[in-house]
Short mmCIF file of C-alpha atoms and ligand atoms in Angstrom, two decimals:
data_model
loop_
_atom_site.label_atom_id
_atom_site.label_comp_id
_atom_site.label_asym_id
_atom_site.label_seq_id
_atom_site.Cartn_x
_atom_site.Cartn_y
_atom_site.Cartn_z
CA MET B 1 0.00 0.00 0.00
CA ASN B 2 1.44 3.34 -1.04
CA LEU B 3 0.62 5.50 1.98
CA SER B 4 1.56 9.14 2.27
CA TYR B 5 4.18 10.13 4.83
CA LYS B 6 1.67 11.87 7.13
CA GLU B 7 -0.58 8.81 6.97
CA ARG B 8 2.31 6.52 7.89
CA ILE B 9 3.40 8.70 10.81
CA ALA B 10 -0.19 9.06 12.10
CA ARG B 11 -0.80 5.31 11.82
CA ARG B 12 2.42 4.32 13.54
CA LEU B 13 1.99 6.79 16.40
CA THR B 14 -1.66 5.82 16.83
CA ALA B 15 -0.76 2.12 16.92
CA VAL B 16 1.88 2.72 19.58
CA THR B 17 -0.43 4.98 21.60
CA ALA B 18 -3.25 2.43 21.24
CA LEU B 19 -1.07 -0.15 22.95
CA ILE B 20 -0.05 2.28 25.70
CA ILE B 21 -3.66 3.38 26.33
CA LEU B 22 -4.77 -0.25 26.36
CA LEU B 23 -2.15 -0.97 28.99
CA VAL B 24 -3.11 2.10 31.06
CA PHE B 25 -6.83 1.25 30.87
CA GLY B 26 -6.04 -2.35 31.83
CA ILE B 27 -4.08 -1.13 34.83
CA ILE B 28 -6.86 1.31 35.84
CA TYR B 29 -9.49 -1.44 35.60
CA GLY B 30 -7.26 -3.90 37.49
CA VAL B 31 -6.51 -1.42 40.29
CA VAL B 32 -10.19 -0.49 40.71
CA TYR B 33 -11.21 -4.17 40.66
CA LEU B 34 -8.63 -5.09 43.31
CA THR B 35 -9.51 -2.07 45.45
CA VAL B 36 -13.22 -2.98 45.40
CA ILE B 37 -12.51 -6.62 46.19
CA HIS B 38 -10.12 -5.60 48.92
CA ALA B 39 -12.74 -3.31 50.53
CA ILE B 40 -15.40 -6.07 50.54
CA ASP B 41 -12.96 -8.67 51.82
CA ARG B 42 -11.90 -6.30 54.59
CA ASP B 43 -15.56 -5.94 55.64
CA LEU B 44 -16.05 -9.70 55.56
CA LYS B 45 -12.88 -10.20 57.59
CA LEU B 46 -13.99 -7.62 60.18
CA GLU B 47 -17.32 -9.36 60.40
CA THR B 48 -15.87 -12.84 60.84
CA ASP B 49 -13.34 -11.57 63.40
CA LYS B 50 -16.15 -9.87 65.32
CA HIS B 51 -18.25 -13.02 65.48
CA ARG B 52 -15.46 -15.50 65.93
CA ASN B 53 -15.37 -14.80 69.66
CA GLN B 54 -19.11 -14.32 70.12
CA ILE B 55 -20.52 -17.53 68.73
CA PHE B 56 -19.76 -21.01 70.04
CA LEU B 57 -21.24 -24.34 69.13
CA VAL B 58 -21.54 -26.56 72.12
CA ASP B 59 -22.94 -30.07 71.56
CA GLY B 60 -24.70 -28.99 68.41
CA GLU B 61 -26.21 -25.88 70.04
CA ILE B 62 -25.39 -22.27 69.31
CA ARG B 63 -24.27 -20.18 72.25
CA PHE B 64 -23.73 -16.47 72.08
CA ALA B 65 -21.27 -14.69 74.31
CA HIS B 66 -23.53 -11.65 74.28
CA LYS B 67 -26.83 -12.77 72.91
CA ASP B 68 -28.46 -9.37 73.50
CA GLU B 69 -25.70 -7.67 71.53
CA TRP B 70 -26.03 -10.20 68.71
CA GLU B 71 -29.76 -9.59 68.53
CA GLU B 72 -29.35 -5.87 68.60
CA GLN B 73 -26.76 -5.91 65.92
CA GLU B 74 -27.20 -5.52 62.27
CA HIS B 75 -28.31 -8.32 59.97
CA THR B 76 -31.80 -7.83 61.12
CA GLN B 77 -32.99 -5.56 58.39
CA LEU B 78 -32.22 -5.35 54.74
CA GLN B 79 -29.64 -2.58 54.52
CA ILE B 80 -28.34 -1.02 51.36
CA ASN B 81 -25.32 -3.22 51.23
CA PRO B 82 -26.07 -5.89 53.82
CA ILE B 83 -23.84 -8.55 55.31
CA PHE B 84 -25.41 -11.98 55.45
CA ILE B 85 -24.47 -14.47 58.13
CA GLU B 86 -25.30 -18.15 58.50
CA ILE B 87 -24.09 -20.77 60.98
CA VAL B 88 -23.87 -24.35 59.74
CA ASP B 89 -22.85 -27.59 61.41
CA LEU B 90 -20.00 -29.78 60.21
CA GLU B 91 -22.19 -31.31 57.48
CA GLY B 92 -23.25 -27.89 56.28
CA ASN B 93 -26.77 -28.03 57.70
CA SER B 94 -28.07 -24.59 58.59
CA MET B 95 -28.33 -23.89 62.33
CA ASP B 96 -29.05 -20.21 62.34
CA ARG B 97 -28.91 -17.29 59.94
CA SER B 98 -29.24 -13.56 59.95
CA PRO B 99 -32.78 -12.31 59.40
CA ASN B 100 -31.80 -10.29 56.38
CA LEU B 101 -31.41 -13.60 54.53
CA GLN B 102 -35.19 -13.96 54.81
CA ASN B 103 -36.03 -17.33 53.21
CA ASN B 104 -32.66 -17.75 51.53
CA HIS B 105 -29.63 -19.70 52.66
CA LEU B 106 -25.96 -19.24 52.11
CA SER B 107 -24.34 -22.29 50.55
CA PHE B 108 -21.62 -24.12 52.40
CA TYR B 109 -18.55 -25.04 50.41
CA PRO B 110 -16.57 -27.70 52.32
CA ASP B 111 -13.45 -27.34 50.11
CA ARG B 112 -13.23 -23.63 51.00
CA ALA B 113 -13.87 -24.17 54.68
CA VAL B 114 -10.36 -23.88 55.99
CA SER B 115 -8.67 -21.27 53.81
CA GLY B 116 -10.47 -18.30 55.35
CA GLU B 117 -10.24 -16.47 52.04
CA ALA B 118 -13.17 -14.80 50.36
CA TRP B 119 -14.36 -15.68 46.84
CA THR B 120 -17.06 -14.55 44.47
CA LEU B 121 -19.94 -16.86 43.69
CA LYS B 122 -23.34 -16.84 42.06
CA ALA B 123 -26.31 -17.38 44.29
CA GLY B 124 -29.26 -17.64 42.02
CA SER B 125 -29.35 -14.42 40.03
CA ARG B 126 -27.21 -12.56 42.56
CA GLU B 127 -23.48 -12.36 42.90
CA LEU B 128 -22.00 -12.67 46.37
CA ARG B 129 -18.61 -12.46 47.95
CA GLN B 130 -18.41 -15.07 50.69
CA MET B 131 -16.02 -16.06 53.48
CA GLN B 132 -16.19 -19.15 55.72
CA ILE B 133 -14.43 -19.81 59.00
CA PRO B 134 -14.62 -22.86 61.27
CA LEU B 135 -16.19 -22.44 64.74
CA ILE B 136 -13.94 -24.10 67.30
CA ASN B 137 -14.96 -25.20 70.73
CA GLN B 138 -12.18 -26.42 73.06
CA GLY B 139 -9.94 -27.18 70.19
CA ALA B 140 -12.54 -29.13 68.22
CA LYS B 141 -14.30 -27.97 65.09
CA GLU B 142 -18.03 -27.75 65.73
CA GLY B 143 -19.37 -25.99 62.67
CA TYR B 144 -18.83 -23.06 60.34
CA LEU B 145 -19.64 -19.40 60.19
CA LEU B 146 -20.54 -18.23 56.68
CA VAL B 147 -20.33 -14.51 56.04
CA ALA B 148 -21.30 -13.00 52.67
CA LYS B 149 -21.78 -9.64 51.12
CA SER B 150 -23.53 -8.69 47.95
CA PHE B 151 -21.26 -8.12 44.97
CA GLU B 152 -23.95 -6.42 42.94
CA ASP B 153 -22.95 -2.79 43.48
CA PRO B 154 -19.21 -3.30 42.94
CA ARG B 155 -20.04 -5.40 39.89
CA ASN B 156 -22.18 -2.55 38.53
CA THR B 157 -19.43 -0.04 39.28
CA LEU B 158 -16.89 -2.26 37.54
CA SER B 159 -19.05 -2.85 34.49
CA ASN B 160 -19.78 0.89 34.27
CA LEU B 161 -16.06 1.56 34.40
CA ARG B 162 -15.43 -1.07 31.74
CA SER B 163 -18.10 0.34 29.42
CA THR B 164 -16.72 3.86 29.89
CA LEU B 165 -13.20 2.71 29.12
CA LEU B 166 -14.35 0.69 26.09
CA LEU B 167 -16.25 3.69 24.76
CA LEU B 168 -13.38 6.09 25.45
CA TYR B 169 -10.82 3.81 23.81
CA PRO B 170 -11.95 4.18 20.15
CA LEU B 171 -12.91 7.83 20.71
CA ILE B 172 -9.44 8.68 22.03
CA LEU B 173 -7.79 6.71 19.21
CA ILE B 174 -9.83 8.31 16.45
CA SER B 175 -9.25 11.84 17.76
CA LEU B 176 -5.56 11.02 18.32
CA PHE B 177 -5.22 9.69 14.76
CA LEU B 178 -6.87 12.78 13.27
CA THR B 179 -4.78 15.15 15.43
CA MET B 180 -1.56 13.37 14.56
CA ARG B 181 -2.43 13.33 10.87
CA TYR B 182 -3.09 17.04 11.01
CA HIS B 183 0.18 17.76 12.81
CA ALA B 184 2.16 15.42 10.55
CA ASP B 185 0.61 17.23 7.59
CA GLN B 186 1.58 20.59 9.09
CA SER B 187 5.15 19.50 9.79
CA ILE B 188 5.73 18.24 6.23
CA GLN B 189 4.38 21.45 4.67
CA PRO B 190 7.92 22.91 4.41
CA ILE B 191 9.09 19.69 2.70
CA ARG B 192 6.24 20.02 0.20
CA ARG B 193 7.34 23.57 -0.51
CA ILE B 194 10.92 22.34 -1.04
CA ILE B 195 9.71 19.61 -3.44
CA GLN B 196 7.55 22.09 -5.34
CA LYS B 197 10.40 24.58 -5.69
CA ALA B 198 12.98 21.90 -6.53
CA ASN B 199 10.67 20.58 -9.28
CA GLN B 200 10.55 24.05 -10.82
CA ILE B 201 14.34 24.34 -11.04
CA THR B 202 15.71 23.23 -14.38
CA GLN B 203 18.87 23.90 -16.35
CA SER B 204 17.48 27.25 -17.50
CA ASN B 205 16.87 28.66 -13.99
CA LEU B 206 19.63 26.87 -12.11
CA ASN B 207 20.52 30.16 -10.40
CA GLU B 208 17.28 30.04 -8.39
CA ARG B 209 17.38 28.70 -4.83
CA ILE B 210 14.95 27.23 -2.35
CA PRO B 211 14.00 30.02 0.09
CA PRO B 212 15.95 29.35 3.30
CA THR B 213 14.03 28.79 6.54
CA GLU B 214 14.74 30.82 9.66
CA LEU B 215 15.24 27.80 11.90
CA ASN B 216 18.37 25.71 11.75
CA ASP B 217 16.44 22.47 12.14
CA GLU B 218 16.48 19.43 9.84
CA ILE B 219 14.34 21.28 7.27
CA GLY B 220 16.79 24.20 7.35
CA GLN B 221 19.69 21.80 6.89
CA LEU B 222 17.90 20.03 4.03
CA THR B 223 17.29 23.40 2.35
CA ASP B 224 20.96 24.34 2.78
CA SER B 225 22.09 20.97 1.41
CA ILE B 226 19.87 21.24 -1.68
CA ASN B 227 20.94 24.86 -2.24
CA GLY B 228 24.59 23.82 -1.87
CA LEU B 229 24.03 21.03 -4.38
CA LEU B 230 22.38 23.47 -6.79
CA SER B 231 25.33 25.88 -6.45
CA ARG B 232 27.78 23.08 -7.19
CA LEU B 233 25.69 21.98 -10.17
CA GLU B 234 25.51 25.55 -11.43
CA GLN B 235 29.27 25.93 -11.12
CA ALA B 236 29.86 22.61 -12.87
CA LEU B 237 27.49 23.60 -15.67
CA LEU B 238 29.21 26.97 -16.06
CA ARG B 239 32.61 25.24 -16.20
CA GLU B 240 31.21 22.81 -18.74
CA LYS B 241 29.87 25.68 -20.89
CA GLN B 242 33.15 27.55 -20.58
CA PHE B 243 35.02 24.39 -21.51
CA THR B 244 32.88 23.74 -24.58
CA SER B 245 33.21 27.32 -25.77
CA ASP B 246 36.99 27.28 -25.16
CA ALA B 247 37.32 23.93 -26.94
CA SER B 248 35.38 25.13 -29.99
CA HIS B 249 37.39 28.34 -30.01
CA GLU B 250 40.68 26.40 -29.91
CA LEU B 251 39.56 24.16 -32.76
CA ARG B 252 38.13 27.02 -34.79
CA THR B 253 41.46 28.87 -34.99
CA PRO B 254 43.48 26.14 -36.78
CA LEU B 255 40.40 25.32 -38.87
CA ALA B 256 40.17 28.95 -39.99
CA VAL B 257 43.87 28.95 -40.81
CA LEU B 258 43.40 25.73 -42.81
CA ARG B 259 40.43 27.13 -44.68
CA GLY B 260 42.28 30.42 -45.42
CA THR B 261 45.33 28.57 -46.74
CA LEU B 262 43.23 26.32 -48.99
CA GLU B 263 41.15 29.26 -50.30
CA VAL B 264 44.31 31.17 -51.19
CA LEU B 265 45.65 28.04 -52.86
CA ILE B 266 42.71 27.50 -55.25
CA ARG B 267 42.38 31.12 -56.29
CA LYS B 268 44.93 30.65 -59.11
CA MET B 269 47.50 28.19 -60.36
CA ARG B 270 50.67 28.01 -58.17
CA THR B 271 54.16 26.79 -58.59
CA PRO B 272 54.97 23.37 -57.07
CA ALA B 273 57.10 25.11 -54.40
CA GLU B 274 54.15 27.37 -53.44
CA TYR B 275 51.86 24.34 -53.28
CA GLU B 276 54.32 22.54 -51.07
CA GLY B 277 54.62 25.54 -48.72
CA LYS B 278 50.84 25.96 -48.35
CA ILE B 279 50.31 22.21 -47.88
CA GLN B 280 52.97 22.23 -45.14
CA GLU B 281 51.07 25.09 -43.43
CA SER B 282 47.81 23.16 -43.74
CA LEU B 283 49.42 20.05 -42.25
CA LYS B 284 50.60 22.13 -39.29
CA SER B 285 47.02 23.30 -38.65
CA ILE B 286 45.82 19.70 -38.91
CA ASP B 287 48.55 18.61 -36.46
CA ARG B 288 47.47 21.30 -34.04
CA MET B 289 43.83 20.20 -34.26
CA THR B 290 44.85 16.55 -33.86
CA ALA B 291 46.87 17.46 -30.76
CA ILE B 292 43.92 19.36 -29.26
CA ILE B 293 41.49 16.53 -30.04
CA ASN B 294 43.85 13.97 -28.53
CA GLN B 295 44.14 16.03 -25.38
CA LEU B 296 40.37 16.51 -25.20
CA LEU B 297 40.00 12.76 -25.53
CA ALA B 298 42.58 12.25 -22.77
CA LEU B 299 40.66 14.63 -20.53
CA ALA B 300 37.36 12.88 -21.30
CA ARG B 301 38.97 9.53 -20.52
CA THR B 302 40.12 10.71 -17.08
CA GLU B 303 36.57 11.93 -16.45
CA ASN B 304 35.26 8.45 -17.24
CA GLY B 305 37.38 7.11 -14.39
CA ILE B 306 39.43 4.84 -16.69
CA SER B 307 42.60 5.62 -14.76
CA GLN B 308 41.26 4.35 -11.46
CA ILE B 309 42.86 0.89 -11.48
CA LYS B 310 45.92 0.95 -9.23
CA GLU B 311 49.09 -1.14 -9.29
CA GLU B 312 52.47 -1.07 -7.53
CA VAL B 313 54.89 1.14 -9.49
CA GLU B 314 58.60 1.30 -8.69
CA LEU B 315 59.44 5.00 -9.02
CA ILE B 316 63.19 4.87 -9.74
CA THR B 317 62.95 2.49 -12.73
CA PHE B 318 59.80 4.22 -13.93
CA CYS B 319 61.34 7.73 -13.90
CA GLU B 320 64.64 6.58 -15.42
CA GLU B 321 62.71 5.10 -18.37
CA ILE B 322 60.68 8.25 -18.96
CA ALA B 323 63.76 10.49 -18.74
CA ASP B 324 65.48 8.32 -21.40
CA GLU B 325 62.41 8.25 -23.66
CA LEU B 326 61.97 12.03 -23.55
CA THR B 327 65.68 12.65 -24.07
CA GLN B 328 65.46 10.61 -27.29
CA GLN B 329 62.15 12.06 -28.49
CA LYS B 330 62.71 15.74 -27.75
CA ASP B 331 66.36 16.06 -28.47
CA ARG B 332 66.87 17.64 -25.02
CA LYS B 333 68.68 16.07 -22.14
CA VAL B 334 66.32 15.16 -19.29
CA ARG B 335 68.57 14.52 -16.30
CA PHE B 336 67.41 11.91 -13.82
CA GLU B 337 68.32 12.35 -10.14
CA SER B 338 67.31 10.40 -7.08
CA GLU B 339 67.85 11.21 -3.42
CA VAL B 340 66.99 7.63 -2.61
CA SER B 341 68.80 4.49 -3.72
CA ALA B 342 66.43 1.79 -2.43
CA PRO B 343 63.46 1.00 -4.69
CA ILE B 344 60.33 3.02 -3.88
CA PHE B 345 57.03 1.29 -4.57
CA VAL B 346 53.88 3.40 -4.76
CA PRO B 347 50.28 2.31 -5.47
CA CYS B 348 49.04 4.15 -8.56
CA ASN B 349 47.92 3.73 -12.14
CA GLU B 350 51.07 3.53 -14.25
CA LYS B 351 49.44 4.90 -17.42
CA SER B 352 48.11 7.94 -15.55
CA LEU B 353 51.42 8.56 -13.83
CA ARG B 354 53.20 8.34 -17.19
CA MET B 355 50.82 10.92 -18.64
CA ILE B 356 51.34 13.24 -15.63
CA VAL B 357 55.15 13.10 -15.73
CA GLN B 358 55.30 13.32 -19.55
CA ASN B 359 53.09 16.42 -19.57
CA LEU B 360 55.20 18.12 -16.89
CA LEU B 361 58.46 17.23 -18.68
CA GLU B 362 57.13 18.39 -22.06
CA ASN B 363 56.19 21.74 -20.47
CA ALA B 364 59.59 22.01 -18.78
CA ILE B 365 61.22 21.46 -22.18
CA LYS B 366 58.81 23.80 -24.00
CA TYR B 367 59.12 26.68 -21.56
CA SER B 368 62.91 26.67 -21.10
CA SER B 369 65.74 27.42 -23.48
CA THR B 370 67.91 24.72 -25.05
CA GLY B 371 71.03 25.20 -22.98
CA THR B 372 69.31 24.86 -19.57
CA ASP B 373 68.77 21.78 -17.42
CA VAL B 374 65.54 19.82 -17.23
CA ILE B 375 65.65 17.55 -14.19
CA LEU B 376 63.41 14.65 -13.20
CA LYS B 377 64.06 14.04 -9.53
CA ILE B 378 62.86 11.58 -6.92
CA ALA B 379 62.87 12.60 -3.27
CA ASN B 380 61.52 11.14 -0.07
CA GLN B 381 59.91 13.89 2.00
CA ASP B 382 57.97 13.88 5.28
CA ALA B 383 54.70 14.03 3.34
CA GLY B 384 55.68 10.95 1.26
CA ALA B 385 57.58 10.06 -1.92
CA VAL B 386 57.84 12.94 -4.42
CA ILE B 387 58.53 13.19 -8.15
CA GLN B 388 59.85 16.64 -9.08
CA VAL B 389 60.11 18.16 -12.56
CA ILE B 390 62.55 21.07 -12.41
CA ASP B 391 63.39 23.56 -15.16
CA GLN B 392 65.27 26.83 -15.45
CA GLY B 393 62.85 28.32 -17.93
CA VAL B 394 60.56 31.36 -18.19
CA GLY B 395 58.75 30.66 -14.94
CA ILE B 396 55.17 31.49 -13.98
CA SER B 397 54.08 34.78 -12.41
CA PRO B 398 52.58 34.42 -8.89
CA GLU B 399 49.12 35.63 -9.96
CA ASN B 400 49.00 32.96 -12.70
CA LEU B 401 49.99 30.07 -10.45
CA SER B 402 46.38 29.32 -9.51
CA LYS B 403 45.15 29.56 -13.12
CA ILE B 404 47.59 27.32 -14.97
CA PHE B 405 45.59 24.17 -14.09
CA ASP B 406 42.36 25.57 -15.65
CA PRO B 407 41.46 24.08 -19.05
CA PHE B 408 42.68 26.20 -21.99
CA TYR B 409 44.50 28.67 -19.77
CA ARG B 410 47.85 29.78 -21.20
CA GLN B 411 50.16 32.48 -19.90
CA LYS B 412 50.30 35.55 -22.16
CA SER B 413 54.04 35.05 -22.60
CA ALA B 414 53.44 31.51 -23.92
CA VAL B 415 50.92 32.72 -26.48
CA GLU B 416 53.06 35.68 -27.51
CA SER B 417 56.19 33.56 -27.90
CA MET B 418 54.20 31.32 -30.29
CA ILE B 419 55.10 28.29 -28.14
CA PRO B 420 52.70 25.58 -29.36
CA GLY B 421 50.13 24.38 -26.87
CA SER B 422 46.43 24.23 -26.11
CA GLY B 423 46.31 24.93 -22.39
CA LEU B 424 44.92 21.46 -21.71
CA GLY B 425 48.07 19.66 -20.51
CA LEU B 426 47.99 20.81 -16.87
CA ALA B 427 44.18 20.42 -16.69
CA ILE B 428 44.69 16.76 -17.60
CA VAL B 429 47.52 16.51 -15.05
CA LYS B 430 45.30 17.98 -12.33
CA LYS B 431 42.43 15.57 -13.11
CA LEU B 432 44.75 12.54 -13.08
CA VAL B 433 46.42 13.65 -9.85
CA GLU B 434 43.08 14.08 -8.10
CA GLU B 435 41.78 10.77 -9.38
CA GLY B 436 44.89 8.94 -8.19
CA GLY B 437 44.62 10.44 -4.70
CA LEU B 438 47.93 12.29 -5.22
CA LYS B 439 48.88 15.95 -4.69
CA ILE B 440 50.57 18.43 -6.96
CA THR B 441 52.35 21.64 -5.97
CA VAL B 442 54.23 24.22 -8.00
CA GLU B 443 56.94 26.70 -7.07
CA SER B 444 58.07 29.17 -9.69
CA ALA B 445 59.91 32.43 -10.16
CA LEU B 446 59.62 34.49 -13.33
CA GLY B 447 62.75 34.19 -15.45
CA LYS B 448 64.30 31.63 -13.09
CA GLY B 449 62.33 28.47 -13.59
CA SER B 450 59.69 26.21 -12.07
CA THR B 451 59.47 23.10 -9.94
CA PHE B 452 56.36 20.89 -10.15
CA SER B 453 56.12 18.27 -7.36
CA VAL B 454 53.83 15.24 -7.49
CA ILE B 455 53.43 13.91 -3.95
CA PHE B 456 52.43 10.32 -3.14
CA PRO B 457 50.66 10.02 0.20
CA LEU B 458 52.31 7.94 2.93
CA ARG B 459 50.91 4.43 3.23
CA SER B 460 48.63 4.11 6.24
P1 ADP R 501 50.08 24.36 -22.77
O1 ADP R 501 51.47 24.01 -22.38
O2 ADP R 501 49.57 23.53 -23.87
O3 ADP R 501 49.89 25.80 -22.98
P2 ADP R 501 49.40 23.55 -20.11
O4 ADP R 501 48.10 23.31 -19.50
O5 ADP R 501 50.37 22.43 -20.09
O6 ADP R 501 49.13 24.03 -21.56
O7 ADP R 501 50.05 24.79 -19.36
C1 ADP R 501 49.28 25.93 -19.13
C2 ADP R 501 50.16 27.15 -19.05
O8 ADP R 501 50.98 27.09 -17.89
C3 ADP R 501 51.11 27.24 -20.19
O9 ADP R 501 50.53 27.90 -21.27
C4 ADP R 501 52.24 28.03 -19.61
O10 ADP R 501 51.98 29.39 -19.70
C5 ADP R 501 52.23 27.64 -18.15
N1 ADP R 501 53.28 26.63 -17.86
C6 ADP R 501 53.10 25.33 -17.68
N2 ADP R 501 54.25 24.71 -17.35
C7 ADP R 501 55.19 25.67 -17.33
C8 ADP R 501 56.59 25.67 -17.06
N3 ADP R 501 57.27 24.56 -16.77
N4 ADP R 501 57.23 26.86 -17.11
C9 ADP R 501 56.55 27.98 -17.39
N5 ADP R 501 55.25 28.05 -17.66
C10 ADP R 501 54.55 26.90 -17.62
#
């Protein structure tokens, strides 16, 4: 059954309260019942105690200690709540009885004769509470004194109480259920408002927020959480838009160059040398676009979490290999240095780490002049093992240090010096570093050079 939240709350609370009320009513009824019984039994006990020492059976005859008193006493008329008394012999035959019994007799129950405890019984249409005690003469049992009191009035009181409780029970539960449903409905009103507002927010009005509540209760926290989520989504969407527009801009430039070159080429017949020159230019534009597309693909791949699988990589061998490869490819010496001689194993994805180090080394080569050193260094610091890429190149100005990891960001000097690049390399590095649970820092001084450090966390 698909019940609403308020319905569920109201039902659950009502069910629990129903049990509690049932228990309380049961206790009330039980206490009243016991109190009533106790009061009657106390009367019966007083009565038996009073007569115990007044009545004797001697040789089958009743003797009264104070006959006049006995005759004067109660039991003569029918009072409102009379006490009935009857004296029986050992066989239960009636010997005397109080006048208020008129033509009736109390019944003798031999099995209850000794216990001296009262019990409830039916006498015809009436209910009685009766007590029996033996009458002893010189140590010998001579007969029994039966004392009884009507149980009609207490029974009426008890059944009235029971009817009242039974009537109250459903009434209380129904009103409780309705009240709880109303209050549950009231307390989820703010949630309804949140749902309504959240449903209205789409990509086109992602800047709108759920109105915050004044109280810092759960609803307030929920509102803050949803608003926080919306802000993060909005930021992500803005970054995405910025990225797409930057990417198209980056691709449009070489495409425009390519188109321009080709248009110039077909305008009239050219010499083979001119054709060759223009085709070379076109190929350069195509290379630039290919490089950008490859980097975009690399970035997309890191976003798909492909580089998540980790393995044990030995840093010294790994860095030595990369330094050699780059030295051969780039025609620049990449010097490998290590502060540690023992092998250092780190858990990471080798492909990702290769891409990180290659990107940093390529930048170090690109942004430094031919005669300077490019160093790939391994160190073991307090924070963990570190791979450093050090150059003595153009450096990065302090205000640009925070921007160089943004997609498509390039320092002005890099653009002006016509150093090829798309501004995607460090964005890829940052993504891979974050995915691998690593850290990257950069220290740089304009005109002096830069040091990029990739830090591997200590094993826990
Ligand atoms: P790209 O090199 O293709 O421009 P990157 O994302 O790799 O893109 O780098 C972004 C910018 O950061 C570069 O344009 C450059 O200005 C700066 N940069 C990166 N590495 C270095 C470095 N080693 N020395 C000086 N500047 C650097």
